[in-house]
Short mmCIF file of C-alpha atoms in Angstrom, two decimals:
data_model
loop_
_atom_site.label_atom_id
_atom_site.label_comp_id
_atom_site.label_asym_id
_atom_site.label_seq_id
_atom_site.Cartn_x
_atom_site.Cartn_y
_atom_site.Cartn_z
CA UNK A 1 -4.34 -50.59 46.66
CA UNK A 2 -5.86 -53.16 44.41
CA UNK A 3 -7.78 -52.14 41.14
CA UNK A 4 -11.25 -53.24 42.56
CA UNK A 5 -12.25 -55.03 38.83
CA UNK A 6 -9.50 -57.07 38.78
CA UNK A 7 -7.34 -57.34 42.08
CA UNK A 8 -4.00 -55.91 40.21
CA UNK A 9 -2.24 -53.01 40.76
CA UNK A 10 -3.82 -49.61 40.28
CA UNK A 11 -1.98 -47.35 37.60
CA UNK A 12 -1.27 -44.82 40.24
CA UNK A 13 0.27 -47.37 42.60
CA UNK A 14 2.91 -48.50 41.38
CA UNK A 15 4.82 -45.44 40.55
CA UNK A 16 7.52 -45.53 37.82
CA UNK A 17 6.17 -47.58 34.61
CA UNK A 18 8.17 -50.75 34.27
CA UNK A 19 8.31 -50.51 31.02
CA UNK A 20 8.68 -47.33 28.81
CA UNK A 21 7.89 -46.54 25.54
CA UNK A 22 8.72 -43.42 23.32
CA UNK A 23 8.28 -42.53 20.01
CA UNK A 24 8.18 -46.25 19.34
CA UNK A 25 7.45 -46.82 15.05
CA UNK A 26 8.21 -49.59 13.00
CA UNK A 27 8.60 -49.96 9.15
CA UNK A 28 8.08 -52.68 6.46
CA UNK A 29 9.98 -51.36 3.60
CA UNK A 30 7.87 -48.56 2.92
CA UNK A 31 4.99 -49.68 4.74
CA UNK A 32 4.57 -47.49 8.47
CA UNK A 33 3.47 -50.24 10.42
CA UNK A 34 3.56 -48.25 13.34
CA UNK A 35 3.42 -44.80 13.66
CA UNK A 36 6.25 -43.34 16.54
CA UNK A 37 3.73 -44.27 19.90
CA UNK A 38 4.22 -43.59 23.45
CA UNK A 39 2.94 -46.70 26.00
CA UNK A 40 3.89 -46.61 29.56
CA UNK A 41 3.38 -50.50 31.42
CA UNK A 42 3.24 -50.19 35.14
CA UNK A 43 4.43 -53.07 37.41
CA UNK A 44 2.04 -56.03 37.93
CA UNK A 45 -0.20 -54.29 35.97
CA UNK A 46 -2.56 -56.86 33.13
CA UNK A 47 -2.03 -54.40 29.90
CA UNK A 48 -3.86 -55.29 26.50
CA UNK A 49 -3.39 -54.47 23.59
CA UNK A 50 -6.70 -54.64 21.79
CA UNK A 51 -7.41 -54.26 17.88
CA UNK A 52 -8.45 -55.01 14.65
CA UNK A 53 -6.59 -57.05 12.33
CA UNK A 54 -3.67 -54.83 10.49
CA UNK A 55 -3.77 -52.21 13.49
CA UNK A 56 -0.60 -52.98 14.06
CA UNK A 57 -0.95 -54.90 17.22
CA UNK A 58 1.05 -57.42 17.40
CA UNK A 59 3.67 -55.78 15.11
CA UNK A 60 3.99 -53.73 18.79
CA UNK A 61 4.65 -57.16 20.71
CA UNK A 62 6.87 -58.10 18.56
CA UNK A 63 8.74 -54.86 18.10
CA UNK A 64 8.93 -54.69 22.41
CA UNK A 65 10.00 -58.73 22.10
CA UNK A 66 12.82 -57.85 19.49
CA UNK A 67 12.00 -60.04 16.92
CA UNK A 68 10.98 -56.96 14.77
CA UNK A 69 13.69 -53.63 14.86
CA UNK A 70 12.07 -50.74 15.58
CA UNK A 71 12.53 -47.80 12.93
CA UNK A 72 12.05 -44.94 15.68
CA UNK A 73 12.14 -44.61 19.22
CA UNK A 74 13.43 -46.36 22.57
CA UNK A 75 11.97 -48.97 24.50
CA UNK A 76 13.03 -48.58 28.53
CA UNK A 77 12.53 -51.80 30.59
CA UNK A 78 12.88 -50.65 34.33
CA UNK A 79 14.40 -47.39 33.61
CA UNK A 80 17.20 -49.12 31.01
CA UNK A 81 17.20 -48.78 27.27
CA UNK A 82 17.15 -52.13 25.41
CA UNK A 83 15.67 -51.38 22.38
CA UNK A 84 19.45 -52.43 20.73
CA UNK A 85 19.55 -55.63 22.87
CA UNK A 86 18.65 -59.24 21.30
CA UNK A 87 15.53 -61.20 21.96
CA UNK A 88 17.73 -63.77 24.37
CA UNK A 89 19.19 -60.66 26.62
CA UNK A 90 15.73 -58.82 27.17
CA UNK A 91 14.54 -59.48 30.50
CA UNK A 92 11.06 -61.00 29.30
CA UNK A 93 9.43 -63.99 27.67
CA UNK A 94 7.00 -64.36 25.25
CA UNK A 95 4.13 -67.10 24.92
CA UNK A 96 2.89 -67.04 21.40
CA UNK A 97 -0.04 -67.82 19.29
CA UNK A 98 0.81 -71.24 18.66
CA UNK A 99 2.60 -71.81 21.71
CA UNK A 100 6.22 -72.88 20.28
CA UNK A 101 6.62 -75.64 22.04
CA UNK A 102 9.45 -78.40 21.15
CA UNK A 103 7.50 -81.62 20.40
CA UNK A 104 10.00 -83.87 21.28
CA UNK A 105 10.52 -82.48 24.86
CA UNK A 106 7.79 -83.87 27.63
CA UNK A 107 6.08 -80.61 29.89
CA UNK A 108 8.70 -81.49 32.21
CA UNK A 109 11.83 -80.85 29.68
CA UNK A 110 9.69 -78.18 27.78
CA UNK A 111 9.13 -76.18 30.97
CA UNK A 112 12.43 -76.76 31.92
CA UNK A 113 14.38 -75.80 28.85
CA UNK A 114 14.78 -72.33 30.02
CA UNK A 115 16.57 -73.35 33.02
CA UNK A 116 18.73 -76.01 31.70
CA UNK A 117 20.22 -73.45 28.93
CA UNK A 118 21.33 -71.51 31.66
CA UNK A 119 22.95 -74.11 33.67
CA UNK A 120 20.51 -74.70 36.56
CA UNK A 121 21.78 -77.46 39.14
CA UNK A 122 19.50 -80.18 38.97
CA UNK A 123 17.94 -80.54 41.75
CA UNK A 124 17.07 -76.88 41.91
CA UNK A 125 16.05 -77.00 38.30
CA UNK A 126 13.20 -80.12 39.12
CA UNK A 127 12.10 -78.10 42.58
CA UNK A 128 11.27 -74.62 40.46
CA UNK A 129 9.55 -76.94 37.41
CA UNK A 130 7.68 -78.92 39.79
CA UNK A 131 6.54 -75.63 41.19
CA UNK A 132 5.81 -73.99 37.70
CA UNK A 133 3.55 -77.31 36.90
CA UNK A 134 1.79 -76.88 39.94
CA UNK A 135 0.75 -72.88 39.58
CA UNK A 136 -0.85 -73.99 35.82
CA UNK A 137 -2.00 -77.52 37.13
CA UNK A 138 0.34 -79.97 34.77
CA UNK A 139 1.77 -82.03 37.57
CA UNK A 140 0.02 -85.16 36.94
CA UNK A 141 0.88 -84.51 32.61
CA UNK A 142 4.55 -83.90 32.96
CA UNK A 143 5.64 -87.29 31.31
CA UNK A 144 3.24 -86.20 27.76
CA UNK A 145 4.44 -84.99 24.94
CA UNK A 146 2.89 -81.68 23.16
CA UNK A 147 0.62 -83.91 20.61
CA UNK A 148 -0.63 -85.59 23.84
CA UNK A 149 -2.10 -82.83 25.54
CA UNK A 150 -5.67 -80.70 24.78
CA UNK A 151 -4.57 -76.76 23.42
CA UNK A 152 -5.22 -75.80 26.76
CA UNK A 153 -2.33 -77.78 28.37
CA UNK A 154 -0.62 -76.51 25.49
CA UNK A 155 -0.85 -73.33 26.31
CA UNK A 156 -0.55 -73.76 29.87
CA UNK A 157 2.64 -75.36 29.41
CA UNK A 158 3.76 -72.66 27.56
CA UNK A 159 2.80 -70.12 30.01
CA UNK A 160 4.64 -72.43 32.84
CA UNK A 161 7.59 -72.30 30.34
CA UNK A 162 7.60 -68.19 30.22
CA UNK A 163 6.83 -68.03 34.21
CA UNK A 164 9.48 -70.54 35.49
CA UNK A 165 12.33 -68.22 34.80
CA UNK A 166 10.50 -65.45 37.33
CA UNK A 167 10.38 -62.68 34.72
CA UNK A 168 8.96 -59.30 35.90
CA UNK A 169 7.16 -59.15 32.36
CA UNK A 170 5.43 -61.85 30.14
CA UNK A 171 4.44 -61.01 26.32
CA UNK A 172 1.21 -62.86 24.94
CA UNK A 173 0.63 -62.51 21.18
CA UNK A 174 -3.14 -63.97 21.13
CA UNK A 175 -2.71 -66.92 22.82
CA UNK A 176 -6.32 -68.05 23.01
CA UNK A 177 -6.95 -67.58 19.59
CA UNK A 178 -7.05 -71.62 18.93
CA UNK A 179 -8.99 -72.71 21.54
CA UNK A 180 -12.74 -73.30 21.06
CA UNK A 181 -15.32 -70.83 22.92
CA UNK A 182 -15.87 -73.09 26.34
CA UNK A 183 -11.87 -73.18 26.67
CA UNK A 184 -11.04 -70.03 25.70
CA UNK A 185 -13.74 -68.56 28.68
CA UNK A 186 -12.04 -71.16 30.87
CA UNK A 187 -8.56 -70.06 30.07
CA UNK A 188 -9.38 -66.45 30.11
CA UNK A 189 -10.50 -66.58 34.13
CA UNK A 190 -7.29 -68.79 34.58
CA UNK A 191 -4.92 -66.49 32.86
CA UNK A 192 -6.61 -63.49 35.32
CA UNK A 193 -5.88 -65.32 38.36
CA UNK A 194 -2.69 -66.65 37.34
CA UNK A 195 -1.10 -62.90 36.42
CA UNK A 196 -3.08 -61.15 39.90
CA UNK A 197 -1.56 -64.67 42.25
CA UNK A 198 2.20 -64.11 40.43
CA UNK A 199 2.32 -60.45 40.23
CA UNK A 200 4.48 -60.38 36.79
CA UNK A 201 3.54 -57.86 34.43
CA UNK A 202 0.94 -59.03 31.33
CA UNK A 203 1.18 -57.34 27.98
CA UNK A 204 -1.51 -58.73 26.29
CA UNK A 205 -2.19 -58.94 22.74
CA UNK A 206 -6.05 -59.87 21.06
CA UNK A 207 -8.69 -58.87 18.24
CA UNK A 208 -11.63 -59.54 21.18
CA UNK A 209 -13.04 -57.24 23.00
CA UNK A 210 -15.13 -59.29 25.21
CA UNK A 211 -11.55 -60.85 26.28
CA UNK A 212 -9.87 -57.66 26.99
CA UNK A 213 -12.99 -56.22 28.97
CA UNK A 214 -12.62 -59.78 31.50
CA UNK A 215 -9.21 -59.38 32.06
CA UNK A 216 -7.72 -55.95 31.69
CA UNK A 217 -6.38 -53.31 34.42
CA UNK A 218 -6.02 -51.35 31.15
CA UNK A 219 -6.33 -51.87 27.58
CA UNK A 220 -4.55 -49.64 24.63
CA UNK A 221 -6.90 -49.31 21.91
CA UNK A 222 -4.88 -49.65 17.99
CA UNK A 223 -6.15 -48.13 14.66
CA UNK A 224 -4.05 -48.08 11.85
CA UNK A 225 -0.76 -48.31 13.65
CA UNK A 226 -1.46 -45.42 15.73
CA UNK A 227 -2.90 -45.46 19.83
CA UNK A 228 -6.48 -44.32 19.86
CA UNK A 229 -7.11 -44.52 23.51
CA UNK A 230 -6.10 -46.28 26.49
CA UNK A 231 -8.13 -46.78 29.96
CA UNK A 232 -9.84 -49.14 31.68
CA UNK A 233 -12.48 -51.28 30.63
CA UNK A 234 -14.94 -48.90 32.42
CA UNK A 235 -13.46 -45.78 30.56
CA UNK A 236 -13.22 -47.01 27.03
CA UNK A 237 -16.97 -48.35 27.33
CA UNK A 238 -18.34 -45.99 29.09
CA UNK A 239 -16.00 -43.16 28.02
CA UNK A 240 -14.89 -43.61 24.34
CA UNK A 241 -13.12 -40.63 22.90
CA UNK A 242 -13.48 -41.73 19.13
CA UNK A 243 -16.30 -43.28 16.99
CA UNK A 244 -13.93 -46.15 16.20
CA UNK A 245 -13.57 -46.62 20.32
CA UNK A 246 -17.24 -46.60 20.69
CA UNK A 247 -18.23 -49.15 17.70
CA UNK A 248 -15.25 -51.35 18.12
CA UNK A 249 -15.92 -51.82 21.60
CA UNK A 250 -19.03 -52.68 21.94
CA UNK A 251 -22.11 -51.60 20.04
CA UNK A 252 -23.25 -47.99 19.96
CA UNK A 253 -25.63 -46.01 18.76
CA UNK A 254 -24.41 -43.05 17.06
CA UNK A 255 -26.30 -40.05 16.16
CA UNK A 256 -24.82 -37.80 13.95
CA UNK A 257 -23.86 -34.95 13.70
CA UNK A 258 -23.63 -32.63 16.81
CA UNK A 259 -23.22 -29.30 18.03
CA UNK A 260 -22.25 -27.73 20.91
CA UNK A 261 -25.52 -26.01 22.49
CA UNK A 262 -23.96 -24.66 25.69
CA UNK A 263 -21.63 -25.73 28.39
CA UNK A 264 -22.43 -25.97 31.69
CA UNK A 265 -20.11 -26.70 35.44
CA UNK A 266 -21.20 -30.25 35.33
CA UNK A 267 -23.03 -30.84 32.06
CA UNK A 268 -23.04 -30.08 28.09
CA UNK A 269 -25.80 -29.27 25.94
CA UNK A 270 -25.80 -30.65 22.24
CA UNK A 271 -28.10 -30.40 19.46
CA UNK A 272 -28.27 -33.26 17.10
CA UNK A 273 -31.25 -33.77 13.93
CA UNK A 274 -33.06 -35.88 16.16
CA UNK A 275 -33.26 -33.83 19.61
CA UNK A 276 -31.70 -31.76 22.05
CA UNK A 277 -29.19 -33.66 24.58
CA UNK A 278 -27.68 -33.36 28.18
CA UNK A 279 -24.81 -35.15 28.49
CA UNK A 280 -22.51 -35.52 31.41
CA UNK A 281 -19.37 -33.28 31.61
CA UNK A 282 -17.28 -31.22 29.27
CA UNK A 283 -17.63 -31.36 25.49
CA UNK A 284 -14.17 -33.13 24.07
CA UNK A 285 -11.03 -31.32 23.24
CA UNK A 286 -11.80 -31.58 19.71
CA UNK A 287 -15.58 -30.61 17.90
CA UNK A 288 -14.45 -32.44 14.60
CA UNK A 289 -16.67 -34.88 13.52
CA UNK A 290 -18.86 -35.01 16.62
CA UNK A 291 -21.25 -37.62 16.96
CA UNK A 292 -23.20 -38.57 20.21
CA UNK A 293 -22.72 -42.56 21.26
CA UNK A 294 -25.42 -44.38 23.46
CA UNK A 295 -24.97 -47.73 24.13
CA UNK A 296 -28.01 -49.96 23.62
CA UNK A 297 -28.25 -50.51 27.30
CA UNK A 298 -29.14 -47.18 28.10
CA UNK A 299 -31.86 -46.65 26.31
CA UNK A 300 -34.94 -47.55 28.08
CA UNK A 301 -38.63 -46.33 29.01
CA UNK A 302 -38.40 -42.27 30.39
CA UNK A 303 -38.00 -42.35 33.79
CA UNK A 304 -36.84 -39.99 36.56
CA UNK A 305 -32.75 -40.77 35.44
CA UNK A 306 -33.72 -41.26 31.58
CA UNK A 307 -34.13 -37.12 31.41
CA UNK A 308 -32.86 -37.33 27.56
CA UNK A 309 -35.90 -38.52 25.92
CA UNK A 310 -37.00 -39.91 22.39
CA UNK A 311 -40.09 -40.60 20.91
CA UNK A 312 -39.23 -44.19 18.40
CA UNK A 313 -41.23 -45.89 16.87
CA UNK A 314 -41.05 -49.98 17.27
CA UNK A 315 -39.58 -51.62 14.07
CA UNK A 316 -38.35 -55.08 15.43
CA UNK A 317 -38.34 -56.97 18.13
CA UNK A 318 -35.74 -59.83 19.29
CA UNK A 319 -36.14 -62.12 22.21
CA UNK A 320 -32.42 -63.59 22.99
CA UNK A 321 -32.58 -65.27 26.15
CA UNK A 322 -31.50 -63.29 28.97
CA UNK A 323 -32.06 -59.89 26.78
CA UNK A 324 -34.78 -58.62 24.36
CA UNK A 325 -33.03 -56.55 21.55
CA UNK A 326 -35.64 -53.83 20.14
CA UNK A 327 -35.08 -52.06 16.52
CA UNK A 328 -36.63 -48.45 17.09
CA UNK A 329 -36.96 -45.58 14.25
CA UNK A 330 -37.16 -41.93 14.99
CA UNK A 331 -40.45 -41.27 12.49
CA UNK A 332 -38.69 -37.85 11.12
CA UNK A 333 -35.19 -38.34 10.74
CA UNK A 334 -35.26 -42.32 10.02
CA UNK A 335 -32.49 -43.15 12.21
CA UNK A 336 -32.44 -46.52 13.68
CA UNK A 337 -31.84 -46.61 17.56
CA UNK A 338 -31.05 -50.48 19.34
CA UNK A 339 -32.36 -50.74 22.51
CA UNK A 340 -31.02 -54.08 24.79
CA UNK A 341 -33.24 -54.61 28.12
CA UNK A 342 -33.64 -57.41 30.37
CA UNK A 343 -35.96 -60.01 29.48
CA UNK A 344 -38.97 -60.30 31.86
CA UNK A 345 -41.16 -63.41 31.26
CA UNK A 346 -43.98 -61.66 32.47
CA UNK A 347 -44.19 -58.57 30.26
CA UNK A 348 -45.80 -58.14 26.67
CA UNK A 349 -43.33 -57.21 24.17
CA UNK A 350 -44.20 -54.15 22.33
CA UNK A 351 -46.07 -54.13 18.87
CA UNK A 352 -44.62 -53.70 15.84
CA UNK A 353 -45.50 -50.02 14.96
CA UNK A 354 -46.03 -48.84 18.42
CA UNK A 355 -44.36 -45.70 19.67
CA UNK A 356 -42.51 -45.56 22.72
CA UNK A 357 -41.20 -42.50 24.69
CA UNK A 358 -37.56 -44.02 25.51
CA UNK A 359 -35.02 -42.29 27.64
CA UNK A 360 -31.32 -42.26 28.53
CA UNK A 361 -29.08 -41.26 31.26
CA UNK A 362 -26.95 -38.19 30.77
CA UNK A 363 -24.49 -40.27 32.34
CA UNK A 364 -24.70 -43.48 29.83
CA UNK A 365 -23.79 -41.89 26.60
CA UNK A 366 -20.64 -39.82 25.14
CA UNK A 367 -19.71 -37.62 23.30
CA UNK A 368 -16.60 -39.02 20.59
CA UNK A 369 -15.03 -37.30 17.61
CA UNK A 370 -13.90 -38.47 14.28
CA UNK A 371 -10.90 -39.20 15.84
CA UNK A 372 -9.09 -39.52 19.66
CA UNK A 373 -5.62 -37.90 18.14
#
């Protein structure tokens, strides 16, 4: 069965993870880049890796690639250690930030390369790179060199490059990161449909969360060299376990601090300093540092589902296109609530200084700690 957001493989499909990762850690002199990690990859599954800069991200990639030893830990590729194995021996490729392509090869020779080295007969070798070129769309730019072509036939010459040897697994550290906005959307709905029509296994890094919500089965949140959380898109937005989870992906509101009230079969109770709360489901493993997250979509005017109610008061109000972005303020505690609704051309924004009884879903806000671990 397909995952119905993307068309991949579902986790629970595909049985045995492809590849397997315990007590993975890495070191720079005394510096812990990583702390020992567990990841599991399933087969044909789109995996990112998402975090900020010095999470310790693409230290991972490049730790799985073998261009960085690992200080801890094994790394199982299809039930087979190979964390002692060099980067040419590990059944994978990598496409990097910069795309490392030769720049006096054409596409043709670049994409090629991998099969010449190992002795390809030629005719075979032109059949399975005119095939590669035709997957990513190069056929008509395999006479140009690199300096000849955009950074998105670049990269899609790189990506031809990585596929053309039929790995089960591709590594991507970034590889959008140089293209501008337009091309980067563009390439991110290409690289989707490229990895769901081939069936190899991404492992995807990137800093941007909007580009790991588009194309992700999963994603496997970093802080500080440690795992966070990992789910899908729908889980870590809708779901975050952590206050890092819920700010770094995606805005939140977060009202601070909590208390368990009382827990119910299907819902828990929490009091926080600026009302009491239902909120979907049982209260997290952990009560340190609890803090209630609503994203600024769920806040709206009290209805019959918005049964968590506030009364704000209006402090700002931002027309941005397609949404209207309202700054409210709870008069007693001070606390500044962003509320994101659909613009309507035919409604009267509110006044500055107005108060409005907003609501949210018990369903459309969580419950995170200080930390997931």
């Amino acid at each position: 069965m397909a995952n119905p957001e993307t068309g991949s493989p579902a986790a629970a499909d595909v049985g045995l993870p492809l590849l397997r990762i315990r007590g993975l850690g890495a070191r720079f002199g005394t510096v812990e880049a990583i702390k020992p990690l567990d990841l599991d990859v399933n087969d044909g599954e789109f995996l990112t890796i998402l975090g900020p800069s010095g999470s310790g991200k693409t230290t991972l990639l490049r730790t799985i690639a073998g261009f960085q030893p690992p200080s801890a830990g094994r790394i199982e590729f299809d039930g087979k250690d190979i964390a002692d194995l060099p980067i040419n021996r590990r059944p994978f490729n990598t496409v990097f930030q910069d795309y490392a392509l030769f720049p006096h090869m054409t596409v043709r020779e670049n994409v090629g390369f991998g099969l010449r080295v190992r002795g390809t007969a030629k005719a075979q070798l032109n059949d399975r790179v005119d095939a590669a070129l035709g997957i990513v769309g190069l056929e008509e730019f395999d006479a140009r060199y690199p300096s000849q072509l955009s950074g998105g036939q670049q990269q899609r010459t790189a990506l031809a490059r990585a596929m053309i040897c039929e790995p089960r697994l591709i590594l991507l550290d970034e590889p959008l990161a140089a293209l501008d906005a337009a091309l980067r959307r563009q390439m991110q709905n290409f690289l989707k449909t490229l990895q769901r029509q081939s069936g190899i296994t991404f492992l995807f890094v990137t800093h941007d969360q909007s580009e790991a919500i588009t194309m992700s089965d999963r994603i496997c949140v970093m802080r500080s060299g440690s795992i966070e959380q990992i789910g899908t898109p729908r889980e870590l937005y809708y779901r975050p376990k952590s206050r890092f989870v819920a700010a770094f992906f995606g805005a939140s509101n977060i009202v601070e601090p909590c208390r368990i009230h009382e827990t119910r079969d299907d819902a828990t109770i929490v009091e926080t300093p600026v009302g009491q709360f239902r909120i979907s489901g049982p209260p997290p493993d952990s009560s340190s540092g609890l803090a209630l997250a609503i994203r600024p979509e769920a806040l709206g005017p009290e209805d019959e589902t918005r049964v968590n109610t506030l009364e704000l008061e209006v402090v700002a109000v931002s027309f941005v296109g397609s949404e209207t972005i309202t700054e409210l303020r709870h008069r007693r505690t001070s606390q500044v609530f962003t509320m994101k609704t659909r613009s309507d051309p035919a409604a009267r924004p509110p006044d500055i200084g107005s108060i409005l009884n907003i609501g949210f879903d018990p369903a459309e806000c969580a419950l995170v700690t200080e930390a997931a671990n």
